[in-house]
GROMACS .gro file of C-alpha atoms in nm:
model
  487
    1MET     CA    1   2.127  -4.227   8.424
    2GLY     CA    2   1.776  -4.279   8.294
    3VAL     CA    3   1.706  -3.910   8.343
    4GLU     CA    4   2.027  -3.820   8.159
    5SER     CA    5   1.932  -4.055   7.874
    6GLY     CA    6   1.587  -3.895   7.857
    7GLU     CA    7   1.735  -3.546   7.851
    8GLY     CA    8   1.984  -3.654   7.584
    9ALA     CA    9   1.707  -3.804   7.374
   10ALA     CA   10   1.503  -3.484   7.411
   11ALA     CA   11   1.805  -3.278   7.308
   12VAL     CA   12   1.865  -3.497   7.002
   13LYS     CA   13   1.494  -3.475   6.910
   14GLU     CA   14   1.498  -3.095   6.942
   15GLU     CA   15   1.815  -3.074   6.734
   16TYR     CA   16   1.660  -3.303   6.469
   17GLN     CA   17   1.340  -3.095   6.453
   18GLN     CA   18   1.545  -2.777   6.425
   19SER     CA   19   1.745  -2.924   6.138
   20LEU     CA   20   1.417  -3.014   5.967
   21ARG     CA   21   1.296  -2.654   6.005
   22ILE     CA   22   1.625  -2.522   5.865
   23SER     CA   23   1.619  -2.760   5.567
   24SER     CA   24   1.252  -2.674   5.510
   25ASP     CA   25   1.334  -2.301   5.511
   26ALA     CA   26   1.624  -2.367   5.277
   27GLY     CA   27   1.394  -2.565   5.047
   28ASN     CA   28   1.141  -2.282   5.039
   29THR     CA   29   1.422  -2.034   4.973
   30SER     CA   30   1.559  -2.246   4.688
   31LYS     CA   31   1.210  -2.252   4.537
   32ARG     CA   32   1.200  -1.872   4.538
   33PHE     CA   33   1.560  -1.790   4.446
   34ASP     CA   34   1.823  -1.916   4.203
   35ASP     CA   35   2.183  -2.003   4.283
   36ASP     CA   36   2.287  -1.638   4.247
   37GLY     CA   37   2.030  -1.511   4.500
   38ARG     CA   38   1.805  -1.354   4.236
   39SER     CA   39   1.437  -1.435   4.199
   40LYS     CA   40   1.371  -1.774   4.045
   41ARG     CA   41   1.387  -1.766   3.665
   42THR     CA   42   1.080  -1.929   3.516
   43ARG     CA   43   1.101  -1.913   3.136
   44GLY     CA   44   1.122  -2.225   2.920
   45VAL     CA   45   1.167  -2.311   2.554
   46TRP     CA   46   0.836  -2.166   2.432
   47THR     CA   47   0.859  -1.830   2.610
   48THR     CA   48   1.224  -1.797   2.507
   49SER     CA   49   1.128  -1.876   2.147
   50ALA     CA   50   0.860  -1.605   2.169
   51HIS     CA   51   1.124  -1.353   2.284
   52ILE     CA   52   1.352  -1.452   1.994
   53ILE     CA   53   1.074  -1.450   1.733
   54THR     CA   54   0.966  -1.107   1.861
   55ALA     CA   55   1.321  -0.983   1.816
   56VAL     CA   56   1.388  -1.158   1.483
   57ILE     CA   57   1.064  -1.142   1.283
   58GLY     CA   58   1.034  -0.770   1.275
   59SER     CA   59   1.023  -0.499   1.017
   60GLY     CA   60   1.315  -0.669   0.841
   61VAL     CA   61   1.082  -0.925   0.680
   62LEU     CA   62   0.912  -0.648   0.481
   63SER     CA   63   1.230  -0.558   0.292
   64LEU     CA   64   1.321  -0.916   0.192
   65PRO     CA   65   1.145  -0.917  -0.151
   66TRP     CA   66   1.338  -0.598  -0.235
   67ALA     CA   67   1.662  -0.761  -0.117
   68ILE     CA   68   1.604  -1.071  -0.331
   69ALA     CA   69   1.519  -0.844  -0.625
   70GLN     CA   70   1.867  -0.690  -0.599
   71LEU     CA   71   2.037  -1.031  -0.587
   72GLY     CA   72   1.815  -1.247  -0.810
   73TRP     CA   73   1.672  -1.597  -0.787
   74ILE     CA   74   2.007  -1.771  -0.734
   75ALA     CA   75   2.199  -1.545  -0.497
   76GLY     CA   76   1.896  -1.415  -0.302
   77PRO     CA   77   1.766  -1.739  -0.142
   78THR     CA   78   2.124  -1.872  -0.110
   79VAL     CA   79   2.237  -1.567   0.088
   80MET     CA   80   1.927  -1.589   0.307
   81LEU     CA   81   1.997  -1.954   0.393
   82LEU     CA   82   2.364  -1.877   0.462
   83PHE     CA   83   2.269  -1.598   0.703
   84SER     CA   84   2.029  -1.832   0.885
   85PHE     CA   85   2.296  -2.102   0.926
   86VAL     CA   86   2.556  -1.852   1.047
   87THR     CA   87   2.308  -1.698   1.293
   88LEU     CA   88   2.207  -2.041   1.425
   89TYR     CA   89   2.566  -2.157   1.465
   90THR     CA   90   2.704  -1.843   1.628
   91ALA     CA   91   2.399  -1.819   1.857
   92SER     CA   92   2.479  -2.168   1.987
   93LEU     CA   93   2.839  -2.056   2.053
   94LEU     CA   94   2.709  -1.751   2.237
   95ALA     CA   95   2.465  -1.957   2.445
   96ASP     CA   96   2.759  -2.154   2.585
   97CYS     CA   97   2.907  -1.829   2.715
   98TYR     CA   98   2.614  -1.745   2.948
   99ARG     CA   99   2.800  -1.919   3.230
  100THR     CA  100   3.174  -1.883   3.275
  101GLY     CA  101   3.347  -2.211   3.361
  102ASP     CA  102   3.109  -2.495   3.434
  103PRO     CA  103   2.805  -2.490   3.198
  104VAL     CA  104   2.568  -2.582   3.485
  105THR     CA  105   2.712  -2.421   3.799
  106GLY     CA  106   2.952  -2.159   3.661
  107LYS     CA  107   2.922  -1.784   3.719
  108ARG     CA  108   2.626  -1.631   3.537
  109ASN     CA  109   2.677  -1.346   3.292
  110TYR     CA  110   2.362  -1.135   3.301
  111THR     CA  111   2.432  -0.930   2.989
  112TYR     CA  112   2.620  -0.961   2.661
  113MET     CA  113   2.886  -0.722   2.792
  114GLU     CA  114   2.936  -0.921   3.112
  115ALA     CA  115   2.994  -1.234   2.903
  116VAL     CA  116   3.255  -1.048   2.698
  117GLU     CA  117   3.423  -0.917   3.013
  118SER     CA  118   3.434  -1.264   3.171
  119ASN     CA  119   3.574  -1.436   2.862
  120LEU     CA  120   3.779  -1.170   2.682
  121GLY     CA  121   3.816  -0.853   2.891
  122GLY     CA  122   4.017  -0.545   2.797
  123LEU     CA  123   3.950  -0.332   2.491
  124LYS     CA  124   3.708  -0.585   2.340
  125VAL     CA  125   3.462  -0.514   2.622
  126LYS     CA  126   3.451  -0.143   2.540
  127MET     CA  127   3.433  -0.210   2.166
  128CYS     CA  128   3.152  -0.459   2.215
  129GLY     CA  129   2.958  -0.229   2.447
  130LEU     CA  130   2.983   0.064   2.207
  131ILE     CA  131   2.868  -0.140   1.906
  132GLN     CA  132   2.596  -0.325   2.098
  133TYR     CA  133   2.434  -0.020   2.250
  134LEU     CA  134   2.465   0.187   1.931
  135ASN     CA  135   2.292  -0.100   1.753
  136LEU     CA  136   2.016  -0.114   2.012
  137PHE     CA  137   1.971   0.261   1.978
  138GLY     CA  138   1.964   0.223   1.600
  139ALA     CA  139   1.703  -0.053   1.625
  140ALA     CA  140   1.479   0.187   1.818
  141ILE     CA  141   1.512   0.435   1.531
  142GLY     CA  142   1.446   0.168   1.267
  143TYR     CA  143   1.137   0.041   1.448
  144THR     CA  144   0.999   0.393   1.487
  145ILE     CA  145   1.036   0.452   1.112
  146ALA     CA  146   0.877   0.116   1.027
  147ALA     CA  147   0.583   0.169   1.263
  148SER     CA  148   0.512   0.513   1.118
  149ILE     CA  149   0.514   0.371   0.764
  150SER     CA  150   0.254   0.112   0.861
  151MET     CA  151   0.035   0.368   1.040
  152MET     CA  152   0.052   0.595   0.735
  153ALA     CA  153  -0.038   0.303   0.510
  154ILE     CA  154  -0.359   0.249   0.709
  155LYS     CA  155  -0.447   0.618   0.684
  156ARG     CA  156  -0.367   0.638   0.312
  157THR     CA  157  -0.564   0.326   0.224
  158ASN     CA  158  -0.874   0.454   0.403
  159CYS     CA  159  -0.828   0.804   0.257
  160PHE     CA  160  -0.795   0.666  -0.096
  161HIS     CA  161  -1.109   0.454  -0.071
  162GLU     CA  162  -1.311   0.732   0.092
  163SER     CA  163  -1.224   0.969  -0.194
  164GLY     CA  164  -1.279   0.708  -0.462
  165GLY     CA  165  -0.919   0.739  -0.574
  166LYS     CA  166  -0.942   1.115  -0.643
  167ASN     CA  167  -0.729   1.226  -0.348
  168PRO     CA  168  -0.352   1.145  -0.371
  169CYS     CA  169  -0.354   1.134   0.010
  170HIS     CA  170  -0.002   1.260   0.080
  171ILE     CA  171   0.063   1.221   0.453
  172SER     CA  172   0.344   1.341   0.678
  173SER     CA  173   0.519   1.072   0.879
  174ASN     CA  174   0.595   1.303   1.174
  175PRO     CA  175   0.265   1.277   1.368
  176TYR     CA  176   0.277   0.898   1.348
  177MET     CA  177   0.634   0.883   1.474
  178ILE     CA  178   0.535   1.108   1.765
  179LEU     CA  179   0.235   0.884   1.844
  180PHE     CA  180   0.457   0.575   1.840
  181GLY     CA  181   0.709   0.756   2.063
  182ILE     CA  182   0.442   0.845   2.320
  183THR     CA  183   0.335   0.478   2.329
  184GLU     CA  184   0.694   0.367   2.386
  185ILE     CA  185   0.742   0.620   2.668
  186ILE     CA  186   0.456   0.448   2.851
  187PHE     CA  187   0.578   0.092   2.789
  188SER     CA  188   0.940   0.180   2.863
  189GLN     CA  189   0.846   0.225   3.229
  190ILE     CA  190   0.817  -0.154   3.262
  191PRO     CA  191   1.123  -0.214   3.483
  192ASN     CA  192   1.301  -0.500   3.304
  193ILE     CA  193   1.294  -0.748   3.016
  194ASP     CA  194   1.164  -1.037   3.228
  195GLN     CA  195   0.843  -0.842   3.301
  196ILE     CA  196   0.757  -0.791   2.933
  197TRP     CA  197   0.713  -1.163   2.857
  198TRP     CA  198   0.342  -1.107   2.787
  199LEU     CA  199   0.425  -0.825   2.545
  200SER     CA  200   0.671  -1.055   2.364
  201ILE     CA  201   0.406  -1.324   2.320
  202ILE     CA  202   0.156  -1.070   2.181
  203ALA     CA  203   0.425  -0.932   1.950
  204ALA     CA  204   0.521  -1.282   1.831
  205VAL     CA  205   0.155  -1.352   1.743
  206MET     CA  206   0.143  -1.022   1.553
  207SER     CA  207   0.459  -1.124   1.364
  208PHE     CA  208   0.289  -1.435   1.234
  209THR     CA  209  -0.027  -1.236   1.158
  210TYR     CA  210   0.125  -0.980   0.924
  211SER     CA  211   0.377  -1.225   0.777
  212SER     CA  212   0.093  -1.465   0.697
  213ILE     CA  213  -0.121  -1.189   0.544
  214GLY     CA  214   0.172  -1.063   0.338
  215LEU     CA  215   0.248  -1.417   0.223
  216ALA     CA  216  -0.117  -1.483   0.133
  217LEU     CA  217  -0.134  -1.158  -0.064
  218VAL     CA  218   0.178  -1.227  -0.270
  219ILE     CA  219   0.063  -1.584  -0.341
  220ALA     CA  220  -0.271  -1.443  -0.460
  221LYS     CA  221  -0.089  -1.189  -0.679
  222VAL     CA  222   0.130  -1.458  -0.835
  223ALA     CA  223  -0.182  -1.665  -0.905
  224ALA     CA  224  -0.357  -1.360  -1.057
  225ASN     CA  225  -0.052  -1.282  -1.275
  226GLY     CA  226  -0.044  -1.640  -1.397
  227THR     CA  227   0.335  -1.639  -1.394
  228THR     CA  228   0.631  -1.565  -1.171
  229SER     CA  229   0.833  -1.249  -1.216
  230GLY     CA  230   1.202  -1.187  -1.161
  231SER     CA  231   1.527  -1.314  -1.309
  232LEU     CA  232   1.827  -1.522  -1.209
  233THR     CA  233   2.048  -1.217  -1.152
  234GLY     CA  234   1.790  -0.969  -1.017
  235VAL     CA  235   1.746  -0.606  -1.118
  236ARG     CA  236   1.893  -0.558  -1.465
  237ILE     CA  237   2.161  -0.305  -1.557
  238GLY     CA  238   1.984  -0.060  -1.784
  239THR     CA  239   1.691  -0.036  -1.548
  240VAL     CA  240   1.954   0.089  -1.301
  241THR     CA  241   2.315   0.194  -1.354
  242GLN     CA  242   2.599  -0.048  -1.291
  243ALA     CA  243   2.695   0.144  -0.976
  244GLN     CA  244   2.336   0.134  -0.846
  245LYS     CA  245   2.326  -0.241  -0.913
  246ILE     CA  246   2.644  -0.297  -0.709
  247TRP     CA  247   2.541  -0.072  -0.420
  248GLY     CA  248   2.190  -0.218  -0.420
  249SER     CA  249   2.328  -0.572  -0.400
  250PHE     CA  250   2.553  -0.475  -0.110
  251GLN     CA  251   2.265  -0.304   0.069
  252ALA     CA  252   2.055  -0.617   0.024
  253LEU     CA  253   2.314  -0.808   0.229
  254GLY     CA  254   2.263  -0.559   0.512
  255ASP     CA  255   1.884  -0.590   0.491
  256ILE     CA  256   1.903  -0.969   0.518
  257ALA     CA  257   2.154  -0.944   0.805
  258PHE     CA  258   1.918  -0.707   0.990
  259ALA     CA  259   1.631  -0.952   0.943
  260TYR     CA  260   1.826  -1.211   1.145
  261ALA     CA  261   1.980  -0.980   1.406
  262TYR     CA  262   1.913  -1.076   1.766
  263SER     CA  263   2.247  -1.197   1.905
  264LEU     CA  264   2.303  -0.866   2.080
  265ILE     CA  265   2.019  -0.947   2.322
  266LEU     CA  266   2.063  -1.325   2.335
  267ILE     CA  267   2.239  -1.332   2.673
  268GLU     CA  268   1.974  -1.102   2.824
  269ILE     CA  269   1.700  -1.335   2.697
  270GLN     CA  270   1.891  -1.640   2.822
  271ASP     CA  271   1.908  -1.485   3.170
  272THR     CA  272   1.530  -1.539   3.203
  273ILE     CA  273   1.552  -1.919   3.150
  274LYS     CA  274   1.487  -2.161   3.434
  275SER     CA  275   1.722  -2.450   3.512
  276PRO     CA  276   1.767  -2.744   3.513
  277PRO     CA  277   1.822  -2.833   3.233
  278SER     CA  278   2.111  -2.596   3.171
  279GLU     CA  279   2.023  -2.254   3.030
  280ALA     CA  280   2.247  -2.318   2.728
  281LYS     CA  281   2.060  -2.637   2.640
  282THR     CA  282   1.722  -2.463   2.655
  283MET     CA  283   1.851  -2.161   2.460
  284LYS     CA  284   1.987  -2.384   2.182
  285LYS     CA  285   1.651  -2.559   2.150
  286ALA     CA  286   1.468  -2.224   2.144
  287THR     CA  287   1.715  -2.084   1.889
  288LEU     CA  288   1.678  -2.385   1.659
  289LEU     CA  289   1.298  -2.362   1.681
  290SER     CA  290   1.275  -1.986   1.632
  291VAL     CA  291   1.541  -1.952   1.359
  292GLY     CA  292   1.387  -2.247   1.173
  293VAL     CA  293   1.041  -2.090   1.187
  294THR     CA  294   1.164  -1.744   1.087
  295THR     CA  295   1.375  -1.879   0.800
  296ALA     CA  296   1.071  -2.061   0.659
  297PHE     CA  297   0.870  -1.738   0.681
  298TYR     CA  298   1.153  -1.536   0.531
  299MET     CA  299   1.202  -1.768   0.235
  300LEU     CA  300   0.829  -1.774   0.162
  301CYS     CA  301   0.775  -1.398   0.203
  302GLY     CA  302   1.096  -1.298   0.024
  303CYS     CA  303   1.072  -1.540  -0.266
  304MET     CA  304   0.696  -1.511  -0.319
  305GLY     CA  305   0.721  -1.133  -0.290
  306TYR     CA  306   0.985  -1.127  -0.564
  307ALA     CA  307   0.779  -1.367  -0.773
  308ALA     CA  308   0.482  -1.129  -0.741
  309PHE     CA  309   0.655  -0.794  -0.805
  310GLY     CA  310   0.976  -0.890  -0.984
  311ASP     CA  311   1.236  -0.616  -1.025
  312GLN     CA  312   0.977  -0.361  -0.907
  313SER     CA  313   0.959  -0.517  -0.559
  314PRO     CA  314   0.895  -0.237  -0.307
  315GLY     CA  315   1.116  -0.162  -0.006
  316ASN     CA  316   0.814  -0.243   0.213
  317LEU     CA  317   0.627  -0.555   0.098
  318LEU     CA  318   0.282  -0.435   0.202
  319ALA     CA  319   0.334  -0.100   0.028
  320GLY     CA  320   0.329  -0.280  -0.306
  321PHE     CA  321  -0.042  -0.359  -0.289
  322GLY     CA  322  -0.154   0.004  -0.302
  323THR     CA  323  -0.532   0.008  -0.358
  324PHE     CA  324  -0.580  -0.364  -0.297
  325ASN     CA  325  -0.931  -0.484  -0.207
  326PRO     CA  326  -1.045  -0.581   0.048
  327PHE     CA  327  -0.838  -0.294   0.186
  328TRP     CA  328  -0.926  -0.382   0.545
  329LEU     CA  329  -0.700  -0.689   0.514
  330LEU     CA  330  -0.403  -0.460   0.451
  331ASP     CA  331  -0.515  -0.249   0.746
  332ILE     CA  332  -0.509  -0.555   0.971
  333ALA     CA  333  -0.159  -0.646   0.851
  334ASN     CA  334  -0.026  -0.295   0.907
  335ALA     CA  335  -0.192  -0.274   1.249
  336ALA     CA  336  -0.025  -0.606   1.341
  337ILE     CA  337   0.312  -0.461   1.237
  338VAL     CA  338   0.262  -0.160   1.464
  339ILE     CA  339   0.164  -0.378   1.762
  340HIS     CA  340   0.460  -0.607   1.699
  341LEU     CA  341   0.702  -0.316   1.680
  342VAL     CA  342   0.576  -0.180   2.012
  343GLY     CA  343   0.692  -0.507   2.170
  344ALA     CA  344   1.010  -0.542   1.963
  345TYR     CA  345   1.115  -0.189   2.058
  346GLN     CA  346   1.099  -0.291   2.425
  347VAL     CA  347   1.282  -0.621   2.376
  348TYR     CA  348   1.569  -0.434   2.209
  349THR     CA  349   1.587  -0.129   2.436
  350GLN     CA  350   1.548  -0.296   2.777
  351PRO     CA  351   1.914  -0.414   2.783
  352LEU     CA  352   2.028  -0.058   2.708
  353PHE     CA  353   1.799   0.083   2.976
  354ALA     CA  354   1.933  -0.169   3.229
  355PHE     CA  355   2.296  -0.089   3.144
  356VAL     CA  356   2.258   0.286   3.196
  357GLU     CA  357   2.058   0.243   3.519
  358LYS     CA  358   2.310  -0.005   3.662
  359TRP     CA  359   2.597   0.228   3.574
  360ALA     CA  360   2.425   0.528   3.732
  361ALA     CA  361   2.344   0.334   4.052
  362GLY     CA  362   2.708   0.226   4.080
  363LYS     CA  363   2.834   0.580   4.017
  364TRP     CA  364   2.599   0.751   4.265
  365PRO     CA  365   2.486   0.478   4.508
  366SER     CA  366   2.347   0.721   4.766
  367ASN     CA  367   2.160   0.949   4.526
  368GLU     CA  368   1.789   0.911   4.605
  369PHE     CA  369   1.685   1.041   4.261
  370ILE     CA  370   1.860   0.740   4.108
  371ILE     CA  371   1.793   0.461   4.358
  372LYS     CA  372   1.470   0.550   4.541
  373GLU     CA  373   1.157   0.352   4.450
  374ILE     CA  374   0.820   0.518   4.512
  375LYS     CA  375   0.536   0.272   4.561
  376ILE     CA  376   0.221   0.372   4.369
  377PRO     CA  377  -0.085   0.161   4.457
  378ILE     CA  378  -0.288   0.039   4.158
  379PRO     CA  379  -0.640  -0.088   4.245
  380GLY     CA  380  -0.676  -0.455   4.157
  381PHE     CA  381  -0.303  -0.495   4.089
  382ARG     CA  382   0.014  -0.493   4.290
  383SER     CA  383   0.183  -0.159   4.356
  384TYR     CA  384   0.401  -0.007   4.086
  385ASN     CA  385   0.754   0.096   4.190
  386LEU     CA  386   0.820   0.434   4.031
  387ASN     CA  387   1.185   0.533   3.994
  388LEU     CA  388   1.235   0.898   3.896
  389PHE     CA  389   1.567   0.840   3.721
  390ARG     CA  390   1.413   0.559   3.516
  391LEU     CA  391   1.118   0.780   3.426
  392VAL     CA  392   1.334   1.072   3.311
  393TRP     CA  393   1.614   0.881   3.137
  394ARG     CA  394   1.389   0.642   2.944
  395THR     CA  395   1.158   0.925   2.840
  396VAL     CA  396   1.455   1.127   2.709
  397PHE     CA  397   1.584   0.820   2.522
  398VAL     CA  398   1.252   0.767   2.342
  399ILE     CA  399   1.225   1.137   2.255
  400VAL     CA  400   1.578   1.146   2.107
  401SER     CA  401   1.525   0.828   1.902
  402THR     CA  402   1.194   0.966   1.774
  403VAL     CA  403   1.347   1.298   1.667
  404ILE     CA  404   1.629   1.119   1.481
  405SER     CA  405   1.369   0.899   1.310
  406MET     CA  406   1.193   1.214   1.190
  407LEU     CA  407   1.523   1.344   1.051
  408LEU     CA  408   1.618   1.020   0.868
  409PRO     CA  409   1.303   0.830   0.766
  410PHE     CA  410   1.479   0.605   0.511
  411PHE     CA  411   1.358   0.259   0.600
  412ASN     CA  412   1.565   0.038   0.367
  413ASP     CA  413   1.888   0.233   0.408
  414VAL     CA  414   1.865   0.252   0.788
  415VAL     CA  415   1.775  -0.118   0.812
  416GLY     CA  416   2.067  -0.215   0.586
  417PHE     CA  417   2.317  -0.002   0.776
  418LEU     CA  418   2.206  -0.138   1.115
  419GLY     CA  419   2.233  -0.493   0.987
  420ALA     CA  420   2.578  -0.426   0.842
  421ILE     CA  421   2.742  -0.265   1.145
  422GLY     CA  422   2.596  -0.514   1.391
  423PHE     CA  423   2.627  -0.842   1.204
  424TRP     CA  424   3.000  -0.912   1.208
  425PRO     CA  425   3.110  -0.779   1.548
  426ILE     CA  426   2.805  -0.879   1.754
  427THR     CA  427   2.675  -1.188   1.575
  428VAL     CA  428   3.002  -1.346   1.459
  429TYR     CA  429   3.335  -1.203   1.583
  430ILE     CA  430   3.265  -1.165   1.957
  431PRO     CA  431   3.079  -1.500   1.996
  432VAL     CA  432   3.358  -1.680   1.808
  433GLU     CA  433   3.633  -1.519   2.019
  434MET     CA  434   3.447  -1.587   2.345
  435TYR     CA  435   3.385  -1.950   2.248
  436ILE     CA  436   3.754  -1.997   2.162
  437ALA     CA  437   3.855  -1.852   2.500
  438GLN     CA  438   3.590  -2.044   2.696
  439LYS     CA  439   3.666  -2.382   2.537
  440LYS     CA  440   4.042  -2.312   2.523
  441ILE     CA  441   4.063  -2.402   2.153
  442ALA     CA  442   4.429  -2.424   2.049
  443LYS     CA  443   4.557  -2.159   1.809
  444TRP     CA  444   4.609  -2.288   1.453
  445SER     CA  445   4.412  -2.604   1.527
  446ARG     CA  446   4.166  -2.712   1.255
  447ARG     CA  447   3.867  -2.582   1.455
  448TRP     CA  448   4.039  -2.250   1.531
  449ILE     CA  449   4.119  -2.197   1.161
  450CYS     CA  450   3.761  -2.277   1.056
  451LEU     CA  451   3.617  -2.033   1.310
  452GLN     CA  452   3.856  -1.758   1.197
  453LEU     CA  453   3.771  -1.816   0.830
  454LEU     CA  454   3.401  -1.784   0.916
  455SER     CA  455   3.472  -1.458   1.097
  456ILE     CA  456   3.679  -1.312   0.809
  457ALA     CA  457   3.415  -1.405   0.549
  458CYS     CA  458   3.143  -1.236   0.754
  459LEU     CA  459   3.361  -0.926   0.802
  460ILE     CA  460   3.388  -0.887   0.424
  461VAL     CA  461   3.010  -0.920   0.390
  462SER     CA  462   2.952  -0.658   0.663
  463ILE     CA  463   3.190  -0.406   0.502
  464ALA     CA  464   3.018  -0.447   0.164
  465ALA     CA  465   2.671  -0.413   0.321
  466ALA     CA  466   2.769  -0.100   0.515
  467ALA     CA  467   2.912   0.061   0.201
  468GLY     CA  468   2.592  -0.009   0.008
  469SER     CA  469   2.369   0.133   0.280
  470ILE     CA  470   2.578   0.448   0.319
  471ALA     CA  471   2.561   0.501  -0.057
  472GLY     CA  472   2.182   0.469  -0.037
  473ILE     CA  473   2.155   0.720   0.250
  474VAL     CA  474   2.377   0.969   0.063
  475PHE     CA  475   2.155   0.939  -0.244
  476ASP     CA  476   1.837   0.990  -0.038
  477LEU     CA  477   1.978   1.294   0.141
  478LYS     CA  478   2.026   1.474  -0.191
  479ILE     CA  479   1.648   1.501  -0.241
  480TYR     CA  480   1.533   1.508   0.122
  481LYS     CA  481   1.409   1.796   0.336
  482PRO     CA  482   1.416   1.731   0.714
  483PHE     CA  483   1.077   1.716   0.894
  484GLN     CA  484   0.893   1.766   0.564
  485THR     CA  485   0.874   1.409   0.438
  486SER     CA  486   0.538   1.286   0.321
  487PHE     CA  487   0.435   0.967   0.146
   0.00000   0.00000   0.00000
């Protein structure tokens, strides 16, 4: 009996030790992987805010003085504040849709489209996907145009000062768009959005750099002028025709909408956030922080820019300083824009890259060209996994977006159109509909009616903005020769 008791005790001890090993292994596994089996997400409020600021404070800030010039001192700042509130509110609705069901343990939606499919399904998924990915593609075009403008500005400034103002320094935008495209081909080989966190932080710093320089320059110009320019109603009829005034005001709405656009990649950014606390809670904090910071920058840059240049505010804020001295300060600002846009391009295109690659892998799961990873050793770093399909498809994407940019280098019009077509469906309509479905908000209840009124109002704004931008593009095309544009 004593022997049996000893053997039993030994068996219990062995079983206990084994359970400890299992729980220890499980603990180590839980430290490495999240509840969905994917690698542990590690991003917090600050990194998420950097992603958002990288996406939000982009080339759109440069067109804000022009936008306020079209609307005037009353409507301009008011519209900008309204867009910021709408963006902040609808982003918080969208953040709640990252998980379906329980906000802490519910099924994760890795992309915007997956969230739509989980909450709405049907035709809305296809509509959302088409608009989202067209918008991402359009953003790549807009960023290529903006980067080339800044690179040309650096070249022109140096050329002008070297010639003592005797050389008009007309420069073609094409070589600079090609250079930017080559850079993006290289960076586009970074496999996914989570691995470009460092690029987002650099880009966010660059955003503050050129915004701060632009702000300092316009404040200095206002001080030098000794007065503020502009009027309560903006550009006066007589300076422009009544039709141009209307279309310009509508286009300004699109420019401001574009300056706040980032909802189409919000879910993808949220999928990099660690938990606990819940991803939605962290995303709402990051959104409040980043939208608050960007709105402050936007109000300062837009309003001070209009105060400096008045009705003659340029489409690109920095372009208004021309032969400013010290010219190297403008060069630094334009260089910061280019560096920022390199990162912003990646933040916007990575979700599109991931969608196409996931679709191709599902369609041809045994095709080695699509799924095979080739390990390439890099001295001093970990090996790089080269995927041939990723290499070819992403390279083709960048080439196509660059060629289209060379065909349509109209910064303000393209920015306004992108803002218009993406604002209502992606930023307002889909998040509102998903939130209603997720929270089971009763039809015709007070909250349901308020959400629908918000959606309808934003639809009207988007239609007006799209019409204004299309009118601007049509006007530009009358005097434009493809591939021969110089500035």
